[in-house]
CSV table of C-alpha atoms in Angstrom, one decimal:
chain,number,residue,atom,x,y,z
A,1,MET,CA,49.6,-1.9,51.5
A,2,GLY,CA,51.9,0.7,51.7
A,3,GLU,CA,50.9,4.6,52.3
A,4,PRO,CA,49.9,6.4,49.2
A,5,ARG,CA,52.4,9.0,48.3
A,6,GLY,CA,51.3,12.8,47.9
A,7,TRP,CA,47.9,14.6,48.5
A,8,TRP,CA,46.9,13.2,45.1
A,9,GLY,CA,47.7,9.9,45.8
A,10,ARG,CA,45.7,9.8,49.3
A,11,LYS,CA,42.7,11.3,47.5
A,12,LEU,CA,42.7,9.0,44.8
A,13,HIS,CA,42.9,6.2,47.5
A,14,ARG,CA,40.2,7.4,49.4
A,15,LEU,CA,37.7,7.6,46.2
A,16,THR,CA,38.8,4.2,44.8
A,17,ALA,CA,39.5,1.9,48.0
A,18,GLY,CA,36.3,0.2,49.4
A,19,THR,CA,34.3,0.9,52.7
A,20,ASN,CA,36.0,-1.9,54.9
A,21,GLU,CA,39.2,-0.8,53.7
A,22,LEU,CA,38.8,2.5,54.5
A,23,ASP,CA,37.0,1.4,57.8
A,24,ALA,CA,40.3,-0.6,58.5
A,25,GLU,CA,42.6,2.1,58.0
A,26,ASP,CA,40.7,4.3,60.0
A,27,LEU,CA,40.4,1.9,63.2
A,28,GLN,CA,44.5,1.4,62.6
A,29,ALA,CA,44.8,5.2,62.6
A,30,ALA,CA,42.8,5.3,65.8
A,31,ALA,CA,44.5,2.5,67.8
A,32,ALA,CA,47.8,4.0,66.8
A,33,ALA,CA,46.8,7.7,68.1
A,34,ALA,CA,46.0,5.3,71.4
A,35,GLY,CA,49.7,4.5,71.9
A,36,ALA,CA,48.6,1.0,70.8
A,37,GLU,CA,50.6,-1.8,69.2
A,38,PRO,CA,49.1,-3.4,65.8
A,39,MET,CA,47.3,-6.4,66.5
A,40,SER,CA,48.5,-8.5,63.4
A,41,GLY,CA,52.1,-8.1,65.1
A,42,CYS,CA,51.0,-9.7,68.4
A,43,ARG,CA,52.8,-12.7,69.3
A,44,ASP,CA,52.6,-15.6,71.7
A,45,ARG,CA,53.9,-14.6,75.1
A,46,ASP,CA,54.4,-10.6,74.3
A,47,GLU,CA,53.3,-8.1,76.8
A,48,THR,CA,51.0,-5.8,74.7
A,49,CYS,CA,48.9,-2.9,74.4
A,50,VAL,CA,46.0,-3.3,71.7
A,51,ALA,CA,43.5,-0.9,71.1
A,52,GLY,CA,40.3,-1.4,68.6
A,53,THR,CA,36.6,-1.7,68.4
A,54,ILE,CA,34.3,-4.7,69.9
A,55,GLN,CA,33.2,-6.8,67.3
A,56,ALA,CA,31.6,-9.7,69.6
A,57,VAL,CA,31.0,-10.3,72.8
A,58,THR,CA,30.3,-14.2,74.1
A,59,VAL,CA,29.5,-16.1,77.6
A,60,ARG,CA,31.3,-19.8,77.4
A,61,ALA,CA,31.7,-22.1,80.3
A,62,ARG,CA,35.4,-23.1,81.1
A,63,SER,CA,36.3,-25.6,83.4
A,64,GLY,CA,32.6,-25.3,84.9
A,65,ALA,CA,33.1,-21.3,85.5
A,66,PRO,CA,31.6,-18.5,83.2
A,67,THR,CA,34.0,-17.0,80.8
A,68,LEU,CA,33.3,-13.5,79.2
A,69,GLU,CA,35.1,-13.4,75.9
A,70,VAL,CA,35.8,-10.0,73.9
A,71,ASP,CA,36.8,-10.0,70.2
A,72,LEU,CA,38.5,-6.6,69.7
A,73,TYR,CA,39.6,-5.5,66.2
A,74,ASP,CA,42.0,-3.0,65.1
A,75,GLY,CA,41.9,-3.1,61.4
A,76,SER,CA,44.9,-5.1,61.1
A,77,GLY,CA,43.5,-7.9,63.3
A,78,THR,CA,41.9,-9.3,66.3
A,79,VAL,CA,42.6,-10.1,69.6
A,80,THR,CA,40.1,-12.1,72.1
A,81,LEU,CA,40.1,-10.5,75.4
A,82,VAL,CA,39.2,-13.1,78.1
A,83,PHE,CA,37.4,-12.4,81.5
A,84,LEU,CA,37.3,-15.7,83.7
A,85,GLY,CA,34.4,-15.8,86.0
A,86,ARG,CA,32.7,-13.0,84.4
A,87,ARG,CA,29.1,-13.0,82.7
A,88,ASP,CA,28.9,-9.4,82.0
A,89,ILE,CA,31.2,-6.1,82.3
A,90,PRO,CA,29.2,-3.0,82.0
A,91,GLY,CA,30.6,-0.6,79.1
A,92,LEU,CA,32.3,-3.9,77.2
A,93,ARG,CA,29.5,-3.9,74.2
A,94,ALA,CA,29.7,-4.4,70.5
A,95,GLY,CA,31.0,-1.2,68.8
A,96,ALA,CA,32.6,0.2,72.1
A,97,SER,CA,35.7,1.3,71.6
A,98,VAL,CA,38.9,-0.4,74.2
A,99,LYS,CA,42.3,-0.1,75.0
A,100,ALA,CA,43.7,-3.3,76.7
A,101,SER,CA,47.0,-4.5,77.9
A,102,GLY,CA,48.5,-7.9,78.9
A,103,ARG,CA,50.4,-10.7,77.8
A,104,VAL,CA,49.2,-12.4,74.8
A,105,THR,CA,48.6,-16.5,74.8
A,106,LEU,CA,47.2,-18.5,71.7
A,107,LEU,CA,44.1,-20.0,72.4
A,108,ASP,CA,42.8,-22.2,69.9
A,109,GLY,CA,45.3,-20.7,67.5
A,110,ARG,CA,44.0,-17.2,68.1
A,111,PRO,CA,45.9,-14.5,70.2
A,112,SER,CA,44.1,-13.9,73.5
A,113,ILE,CA,44.8,-12.0,76.5
A,114,PHE,CA,43.5,-13.4,80.0
A,115,ASN,CA,42.0,-10.6,82.3
A,116,PRO,CA,43.7,-7.8,80.8
A,117,ARG,CA,43.7,-4.1,81.9
A,118,TYR,CA,41.5,-2.2,80.1
A,119,GLU,CA,39.8,1.1,79.6
A,120,LEU,CA,37.1,2.4,77.6
A,121,LEU,CA,37.8,5.1,75.1
A,122,PRO,CA,35.5,7.8,73.4
A,123,VAL,CA,34.0,6.5,70.2
A,124,SER,CA,36.0,7.8,67.3
A,125,SER,CA,34.4,9.9,64.7
A,126,ALA,CA,35.5,7.3,62.2
A,127,SER,CA,33.5,4.5,63.8
A,128,ALA,CA,30.2,6.5,64.6
């Protein structure tokens, strides 16, 4: 959706848009401010930097070893961060804000980054 024009257009949009849409727009703005690319633009084999809020943290077994999977959402899409050989990483909890970078690969049709470089971000006022 395009950016509303002018002060009145922005105010009208804020009054008429749904809560989920406004939250998604706030997350996209926070990700852009962190210097990240929109997750909706992530393509297979691209080196990228993404930022967003953790929606889910799951431990799975892959080839007999534990794997921590973190679903990161920025308002435009979701990327799964996959940490091989890990069951837990302190600070990576649902609701936390994270910036991560690495090479995107498609895992079960979903964009994923294996063993990304990451940093915890302060929780934005939009998601608090």
